[in-house]
Amino acid sequence: MNSNKGSDAVSQRIQAMANRVADLKARDVYFYNMTVTDILDDSRVMVDGRNMGMYASYGYLGLLGHPRIGAAAKAAVDKYGTGTNGVRTLAGTLDLHVELEETIADFKHAEAAVTYTSGYATNLSVISTLMGRGDWVISDKLNHASIVDGCMMSGALFRRFKHNDMESLETRLKQAPSDVSKLVIADAVFSMDGDIIDLPKVVELCKKYDAWLMMDEAHSVGVLGKTGRGIEEHFGMGDVVDIKMGTLSKTIPSVGGYVAGKKDMITYLRHASRAYIFSAALPPAQAAAANESFKVILDEPWRMEKLNENTEQFLGGLKSAGFDTMLSETAVVPILCGDDERAYELTAAAQAKDLFVLPVVSPAVPNGLARLRSTITAAHATEDIAYALDVITEAGKKIGII
Ligand SMILES: *Cc1c(COP(=O)(O)O)cnc(C)c1O
């Protein structure tokens, strides 16, 4: 028995977190894990017995609860049950998985695609399978945590470039020896700031320095491009991204992650990536729901149009009220508050008026850049957005943010 237990470093970490949570709860500014008890429609939820407008959803096209997607999931449960008997390579591959991967490859205009059970597992496994000791991975400073973890797990030399700064990216590429494999990775739309990577310049640099290119499209599929296909369509660039990564848990109302690209690369991942080989396959209902969702996106182009209109109304409205929305051009809309306390105050004021919106504070973002991280979707009604703008503007004035 370790006599130190109770006062060792692990215990201290656990205690420090318990203290921090208790302090936030005592001050009534603990906004984590608020429990949704009902999804009323695509843009409203029940929280704590209250009917609130949803401004924290990643479901950018309002597909959650779509009848076609729900029916596909139910049919899959009726036919296959709720699980998959294990991993894909042994007994776990269903025709539903094959169909989903074909649908994704088609949607992304790629030769092939492979799915995993989460976006997080996809990044972790794909990056660490493709890259290894002696290689270089070059990652935008604001990339998602799953990318950072994948880079670290790969054992490759891990270098960051300044956020969306192409000079900084070129400096990094120049530093890498010409004979090593290089991978450049970025979010297509940044998950906290809502800005868009400068893909044309990134592609040019990757060509110049012989680097592979990976894009994380968690927040760009169903958001960018005329038909919602994402970053390449947005810039009218065709097939320029080697590793097209995305998740099935945001615009696509299911769970899981994928990578699309050249056939041989996908075959390699299918036989070498550990999250594919050693973790169970996607459940039938989730695979079927995801498959149907990509089809709905293409069949209902009005959703993209409505999302663009709503983004313009919401983002434009906040800007003209005087809020700092950073560099956002998309449905991810940061509302900069300054210190953590102000972000808590604005959150509390918005929630008091039935807006479900949440703060992001340090250490998730640098000190002084605390914000509300609001999102807008195709499901919001024009009048509801106008109401949200009024509430946030009035509160922002009272708190002294604008
Ligand atoms: C959410 C997210 C992921 C992880 O996806 P999950 O399916 O939730 O595991 C990966 N990358 C980015 C940029 C994300 O926002």
Coordinates of C-alpha atoms and ligand atoms in Angstrom, one line a residue:
M1 CA 0.0 0.0 0.0
N2 CA 1.4 3.3 -1.1
S3 CA 1.6 5.5 2.1
N4 CA 1.7 8.6 -0.1
K5 CA -1.7 7.9 -1.6
G6 CA -3.9 10.9 -0.7
S7 CA -1.1 13.4 -0.9
D8 CA 0.7 12.3 -4.1
A9 CA 0.6 14.2 -7.4
V10 CA -2.4 12.3 -8.7
S11 CA -4.5 13.0 -5.6
Q12 CA -3.5 16.7 -5.7
R13 CA -4.6 17.0 -9.4
I14 CA -8.0 15.4 -8.5
Q15 CA -8.4 17.6 -5.5
A16 CA -7.5 20.8 -7.4
M17 CA -10.2 20.0 -10.0
A18 CA -12.8 19.2 -7.3
N19 CA -12.0 22.6 -5.7
R20 CA -12.3 24.4 -9.0
V21 CA -15.7 22.8 -9.8
A22 CA -17.0 23.5 -6.3
D23 CA -16.0 27.1 -6.6
L24 CA -17.8 27.6 -9.9
K25 CA -20.9 25.9 -8.6
A26 CA -20.9 28.0 -5.5
R27 CA -20.8 31.1 -7.7
D28 CA -23.5 29.7 -9.9
V29 CA -21.3 29.9 -13.0
Y30 CA -20.9 26.2 -13.7
F31 CA -22.2 25.7 -17.2
Y32 CA -20.7 22.3 -18.0
N33 CA -22.8 19.2 -18.7
M34 CA -26.2 21.0 -18.5
T35 CA -28.7 18.3 -19.2
V36 CA -31.0 18.5 -22.2
T37 CA -34.2 16.5 -21.4
D38 CA -35.9 16.9 -24.8
I39 CA -35.2 18.0 -28.3
L40 CA -38.3 20.0 -29.2
D41 CA -37.4 20.8 -32.8
D42 CA -34.2 21.4 -34.7
S43 CA -33.5 24.7 -32.9
R44 CA -35.1 24.4 -29.4
V45 CA -34.3 22.2 -26.4
M46 CA -35.7 21.6 -23.0
V47 CA -33.1 22.3 -20.3
D48 CA -33.9 22.4 -16.6
G49 CA -37.6 22.4 -17.4
R50 CA -37.2 25.4 -19.7
N51 CA -37.8 25.7 -23.5
M52 CA -34.7 27.3 -24.8
G53 CA -33.4 28.4 -28.2
M54 CA -30.4 26.3 -29.2
Y55 CA -27.2 28.3 -29.9
A56 CA -24.6 25.7 -29.1
S57 CA -25.4 23.0 -31.6
Y58 CA -23.0 21.7 -34.3
G59 CA -26.0 20.4 -36.3
Y60 CA -25.4 23.2 -38.8
L61 CA -28.0 22.0 -41.3
G62 CA -30.7 21.1 -38.7
L63 CA -30.7 17.4 -39.6
L64 CA -31.2 16.0 -36.1
G65 CA -34.7 14.4 -36.0
H66 CA -35.0 14.4 -39.8
P67 CA -37.7 11.8 -40.7
R68 CA -35.6 10.1 -43.5
I69 CA -32.6 9.8 -41.2
G70 CA -34.6 8.5 -38.3
A71 CA -36.3 5.9 -40.5
A72 CA -33.0 4.7 -41.9
A73 CA -31.7 4.2 -38.4
K74 CA -34.8 2.4 -37.3
A75 CA -34.8 0.1 -40.3
A76 CA -31.1 -0.8 -39.5
V77 CA -32.0 -1.7 -35.9
D78 CA -34.9 -3.9 -37.1
K79 CA -32.7 -5.7 -39.6
Y80 CA -29.3 -5.9 -37.8
G81 CA -30.0 -5.2 -34.1
T82 CA -28.0 -2.8 -32.0
G83 CA -24.3 -3.9 -32.3
T84 CA -21.8 -5.3 -34.7
N85 CA -20.2 -8.4 -33.2
G86 CA -16.8 -6.8 -32.9
V87 CA -14.2 -5.3 -35.2
R88 CA -14.5 -4.6 -38.9
T89 CA -11.7 -6.9 -40.0
L90 CA -13.2 -10.0 -38.4
A91 CA -17.0 -10.2 -38.1
G92 CA -17.9 -6.6 -37.9
T93 CA -18.2 -5.4 -41.5
L94 CA -21.9 -5.0 -42.6
D95 CA -23.1 -4.0 -46.0
L96 CA -24.2 -0.8 -44.3
H97 CA -20.5 0.1 -43.6
V98 CA -19.5 -0.6 -47.2
E99 CA -22.4 1.5 -48.4
L100 CA -21.6 4.4 -46.1
E101 CA -18.0 4.5 -47.2
E102 CA -19.0 4.5 -50.8
T103 CA -21.4 7.4 -50.1
I104 CA -18.7 9.4 -48.3
A105 CA -16.2 8.8 -51.1
D106 CA -18.8 9.9 -53.6
F107 CA -19.7 13.0 -51.6
K108 CA -16.1 14.0 -51.2
H109 CA -15.3 13.3 -54.8
A110 CA -12.6 10.8 -53.6
E111 CA -11.7 7.3 -54.7
A112 CA -12.4 5.7 -51.4
A113 CA -13.2 6.3 -47.7
V114 CA -12.8 4.5 -44.4
T115 CA -14.8 5.1 -41.2
Y116 CA -14.0 5.0 -37.5
T117 CA -16.1 5.2 -34.4
S118 CA -15.4 8.8 -33.7
G119 CA -13.8 11.9 -35.2
Y120 CA -11.3 11.9 -32.3
A121 CA -10.3 8.3 -33.0
T122 CA -10.0 9.1 -36.7
N123 CA -7.5 11.8 -36.2
L124 CA -5.6 9.9 -33.5
S125 CA -5.3 6.8 -35.6
V126 CA -4.9 8.2 -39.1
I127 CA -2.1 10.6 -38.3
S128 CA -0.2 8.2 -36.1
T129 CA -0.5 5.4 -38.7
L130 CA 0.6 7.5 -41.7
M131 CA 3.4 9.4 -39.9
G132 CA 6.2 8.1 -37.7
R133 CA 9.7 8.7 -36.4
G134 CA 11.9 10.8 -38.7
D135 CA 8.8 12.4 -40.4
W136 CA 7.6 15.9 -39.9
V137 CA 4.0 16.9 -39.0
I138 CA 3.3 20.6 -39.4
S139 CA 0.1 21.7 -37.7
D140 CA -1.8 25.0 -37.4
K141 CA -1.6 26.4 -33.8
L142 CA -5.4 26.4 -33.4
N143 CA -6.0 22.9 -34.6
H144 CA -8.4 20.6 -32.7
A145 CA -7.0 18.6 -29.7
S146 CA -7.5 15.3 -31.6
I147 CA -5.1 16.5 -34.2
V148 CA -2.5 17.5 -31.6
D149 CA -2.9 14.1 -29.9
G150 CA -2.5 12.3 -33.2
C151 CA 0.7 14.2 -34.0
M152 CA 2.2 13.5 -30.6
M153 CA 1.3 9.9 -30.7
S154 CA 2.8 9.5 -34.2
G155 CA 6.4 10.0 -32.9
A156 CA 7.1 12.3 -35.8
L157 CA 8.7 15.7 -35.3
F158 CA 5.8 17.9 -34.4
R159 CA 6.0 21.6 -35.4
R160 CA 3.3 24.2 -35.3
F161 CA 2.8 27.2 -37.5
K162 CA 1.1 30.5 -36.5
H163 CA -2.7 30.4 -37.0
N164 CA -3.6 30.6 -40.7
D165 CA -0.3 32.4 -41.3
M166 CA 1.2 31.2 -44.6
E167 CA 4.6 32.8 -44.0
S168 CA 4.9 30.9 -40.8
L169 CA 3.9 27.7 -42.6
E170 CA 6.5 28.2 -45.3
T171 CA 9.2 28.8 -42.6
R172 CA 8.3 25.5 -41.1
L173 CA 8.3 23.7 -44.5
K174 CA 11.7 25.2 -45.3
Q175 CA 13.1 24.0 -41.9
A176 CA 12.2 20.4 -42.7
P177 CA 15.0 18.4 -44.6
S178 CA 14.0 17.9 -48.2
D179 CA 14.2 14.1 -48.0
V180 CA 11.8 13.5 -45.1
S181 CA 8.1 12.9 -45.4
K182 CA 6.1 16.0 -44.4
L183 CA 2.4 16.3 -43.5
V184 CA 0.6 19.7 -43.2
I185 CA -2.6 19.5 -41.2
A186 CA -5.3 22.1 -40.5
D187 CA -8.9 22.5 -39.5
A188 CA -10.8 23.7 -42.6
V189 CA -13.0 25.9 -40.4
F190 CA -11.5 26.5 -37.0
S191 CA -13.7 25.1 -34.2
M192 CA -13.3 28.0 -31.7
D193 CA -12.9 31.0 -34.1
G194 CA -15.0 30.1 -37.1
D195 CA -12.5 31.3 -39.7
I196 CA -11.5 29.5 -42.8
I197 CA -8.0 28.1 -43.7
D198 CA -6.3 29.7 -46.7
L199 CA -6.5 26.5 -48.7
P200 CA -5.2 27.9 -52.1
K201 CA -2.0 29.1 -50.4
V202 CA -1.6 25.9 -48.3
V203 CA -2.0 23.8 -51.5
E204 CA 0.6 25.9 -53.3
L205 CA 3.1 25.5 -50.4
C206 CA 2.5 21.7 -50.1
K207 CA 3.2 21.3 -53.8
K208 CA 6.3 23.5 -53.6
Y209 CA 7.8 21.5 -50.6
D210 CA 6.4 18.1 -51.5
A211 CA 4.2 17.8 -48.4
W212 CA 1.1 15.7 -47.9
L213 CA -2.0 17.7 -47.0
M214 CA -4.7 16.7 -44.5
M215 CA -7.9 18.8 -43.8
D216 CA -10.2 18.3 -40.8
E217 CA -13.6 19.1 -42.1
A218 CA -15.6 18.7 -38.9
H219 CA -17.0 22.3 -39.2
S220 CA -16.9 22.7 -43.0
V221 CA -18.9 19.7 -44.4
G222 CA -22.5 21.0 -44.7
V223 CA -21.2 24.5 -44.1
L224 CA -18.9 25.4 -47.0
G225 CA -19.3 25.1 -50.7
K226 CA -22.5 25.5 -52.7
T227 CA -23.6 21.9 -52.1
G228 CA -22.0 21.6 -48.7
R229 CA -19.2 19.4 -49.8
G230 CA -16.7 21.4 -47.8
I231 CA -13.4 23.3 -48.2
E232 CA -12.4 22.2 -51.7
E233 CA -15.8 23.2 -53.1
H234 CA -15.7 26.5 -51.3
F235 CA -12.5 27.5 -53.1
G236 CA -13.5 25.8 -56.4
M237 CA -10.4 23.7 -56.2
G238 CA -11.3 20.1 -57.1
D239 CA -9.3 17.2 -55.6
V240 CA -6.4 18.9 -53.9
V241 CA -6.5 17.5 -50.3
D242 CA -4.7 14.2 -49.9
I243 CA -6.4 13.2 -46.6
K244 CA -10.0 14.5 -46.3
M245 CA -11.0 13.9 -42.7
G246 CA -14.5 14.6 -41.3
T247 CA -16.8 13.6 -38.5
L248 CA -20.3 12.0 -38.5
S249 CA -21.3 13.7 -35.3
K250 CA -21.9 17.4 -36.2
T251 CA -23.7 18.3 -39.4
I252 CA -24.2 14.6 -39.9
P253 CA -26.5 13.7 -36.9
S254 CA -24.8 10.4 -36.0
V255 CA -21.5 9.4 -34.5
G256 CA -18.2 8.4 -36.1
G257 CA -15.4 9.8 -38.2
Y258 CA -13.9 9.2 -41.7
V259 CA -11.1 9.8 -44.0
A260 CA -11.5 9.9 -47.8
G261 CA -8.7 9.9 -50.4
K262 CA -6.8 7.7 -52.8
K263 CA -7.7 4.0 -52.9
D264 CA -4.3 2.7 -51.9
M265 CA -4.0 5.0 -48.9
I266 CA -7.5 3.9 -47.7
T267 CA -6.5 0.3 -48.1
Y268 CA -3.3 0.9 -46.1
L269 CA -5.3 2.5 -43.3
R270 CA -7.8 -0.4 -43.3
H271 CA -4.9 -2.8 -42.7
A272 CA -2.6 -0.7 -40.5
S273 CA -4.6 1.8 -38.4
R274 CA -5.1 0.5 -34.9
A275 CA -8.5 2.2 -34.2
Y276 CA -9.9 0.3 -37.2
I277 CA -8.3 -3.1 -36.3
F278 CA -8.7 -3.1 -32.6
S279 CA -12.0 -1.3 -32.0
A280 CA -15.6 -2.3 -32.7
A281 CA -17.4 -1.2 -35.9
L282 CA -19.9 1.6 -36.0
P283 CA -23.4 0.4 -34.8
P284 CA -25.8 -0.3 -37.6
A285 CA -28.2 2.5 -36.7
Q286 CA -25.4 5.1 -36.7
A287 CA -24.0 3.9 -40.0
A288 CA -27.4 3.9 -41.7
A289 CA -28.2 7.4 -40.2
A290 CA -24.9 8.8 -41.5
N291 CA -25.4 7.3 -44.9
E292 CA -28.9 8.8 -45.3
S293 CA -27.7 12.2 -44.0
F294 CA -25.2 12.7 -46.9
K295 CA -28.1 12.0 -49.3
V296 CA -30.4 14.4 -47.6
I297 CA -27.8 17.2 -47.8
L298 CA -27.7 16.8 -51.6
D299 CA -31.5 16.4 -51.9
E300 CA -32.3 19.5 -49.8
P301 CA -30.0 22.3 -51.0
W302 CA -32.3 24.8 -49.4
R303 CA -30.7 24.0 -46.1
M304 CA -27.3 25.4 -47.3
E305 CA -29.0 28.5 -48.5
K306 CA -30.9 29.0 -45.2
L307 CA -27.7 28.4 -43.2
N308 CA -25.9 31.1 -45.2
E309 CA -28.8 33.5 -44.7
N310 CA -29.0 32.8 -41.0
T311 CA -25.2 33.2 -40.6
E312 CA -25.4 36.5 -42.4
Q313 CA -28.2 37.7 -40.1
F314 CA -26.6 36.5 -36.9
L315 CA -23.0 37.3 -37.5
G316 CA -23.8 40.6 -39.3
G317 CA -26.2 41.6 -36.4
L318 CA -23.6 41.0 -33.7
K319 CA -21.0 42.9 -35.7
S320 CA -23.2 45.9 -36.3
A321 CA -24.2 45.9 -32.5
G322 CA -20.4 46.4 -31.9
F323 CA -19.4 42.9 -30.8
D324 CA -16.0 41.5 -31.6
T325 CA -16.7 38.2 -33.4
M326 CA -13.0 37.7 -34.2
L327 CA -12.3 36.5 -37.8
S328 CA -15.4 34.3 -38.1
E329 CA -17.0 34.0 -41.5
T330 CA -19.0 30.9 -40.7
A331 CA -21.7 29.4 -38.5
V332 CA -19.2 29.1 -35.6
V333 CA -19.5 32.6 -34.0
P334 CA -17.3 33.6 -31.1
I335 CA -18.6 36.6 -29.1
L336 CA -15.5 38.0 -27.5
C337 CA -16.1 39.0 -23.8
G338 CA -12.6 39.5 -22.4
D339 CA -12.0 38.0 -19.0
D340 CA -13.6 34.8 -17.8
E341 CA -16.0 36.7 -15.5
R342 CA -17.6 38.7 -18.3
A343 CA -18.1 35.5 -20.3
Y344 CA -19.9 34.0 -17.4
E345 CA -22.0 37.1 -16.9
L346 CA -23.0 37.2 -20.6
T347 CA -23.8 33.5 -20.5
A348 CA -26.0 33.8 -17.4
A349 CA -27.8 36.8 -18.9
A350 CA -28.5 35.0 -22.2
Q351 CA -29.6 31.8 -20.4
A352 CA -32.0 33.9 -18.2
K353 CA -33.7 34.9 -21.4
D354 CA -33.9 31.2 -22.6
L355 CA -30.9 31.2 -25.0
F356 CA -28.9 28.0 -24.6
V357 CA -25.4 29.3 -25.3
L358 CA -22.2 28.4 -23.5
P359 CA -18.9 30.1 -22.6
V360 CA -15.4 29.1 -23.4
V361 CA -12.9 30.3 -20.9
S362 CA -9.2 29.8 -20.0
P363 CA -7.3 27.5 -20.2
A364 CA -9.3 26.4 -23.3
V365 CA -8.6 29.8 -24.8
P366 CA -5.9 32.3 -23.9
N367 CA -6.5 34.5 -20.9
G368 CA -8.4 37.6 -21.9
L369 CA -10.0 35.9 -24.9
A370 CA -12.9 34.3 -23.0
R371 CA -16.0 34.2 -25.2
L372 CA -19.4 32.9 -25.8
R373 CA -19.1 30.2 -28.5
S374 CA -22.3 30.5 -30.3
T375 CA -23.4 28.6 -33.4
I376 CA -26.2 29.1 -35.9
T377 CA -27.9 26.6 -38.0
A378 CA -30.3 26.2 -40.9
A379 CA -33.1 25.4 -38.4
H380 CA -33.2 28.8 -36.8
A381 CA -36.2 31.0 -37.7
T382 CA -35.5 34.6 -38.7
E383 CA -37.6 35.9 -35.8
D384 CA -35.8 33.7 -33.3
I385 CA -32.4 35.0 -34.5
A386 CA -33.7 38.6 -34.1
Y387 CA -34.8 37.8 -30.6
A388 CA -31.4 36.3 -29.8
L389 CA -29.6 39.4 -31.2
D390 CA -31.8 41.7 -29.0
V391 CA -31.1 39.7 -25.8
I392 CA -27.3 39.4 -26.4
T393 CA -27.0 43.1 -27.4
E394 CA -28.9 44.3 -24.4
A395 CA -26.9 42.1 -22.0
G396 CA -23.6 43.1 -23.7
K397 CA -24.4 46.7 -23.1
K398 CA -25.3 46.2 -19.5
I399 CA -22.1 44.2 -18.8
G400 CA -20.0 46.7 -20.7
I401 CA -18.7 44.5 -23.5
I402 CA -20.1 46.8 -26.2
Ligands
LIG1 C1 -15.5 17.7 -32.9 C2 -14.2 17.6 -33.7 C3 -13.5 16.5 -33.8 C4 -13.8 15.2 -33.1 O1 -15.0 14.6 -33.6 P1 -15.9 13.6 -32.8 O2 -16.7 12.9 -33.8 O3 -16.7 14.5 -31.9 O4 -15.0 12.7 -32.0 C5 -12.3 16.5 -34.6 N1 -11.9 17.7 -35.2 C6 -12.6 18.8 -35.0 C7 -12.1 20.1 -35.7 C8 -13.7 18.8 -34.3 O5 -14.4 20.0 -34.1

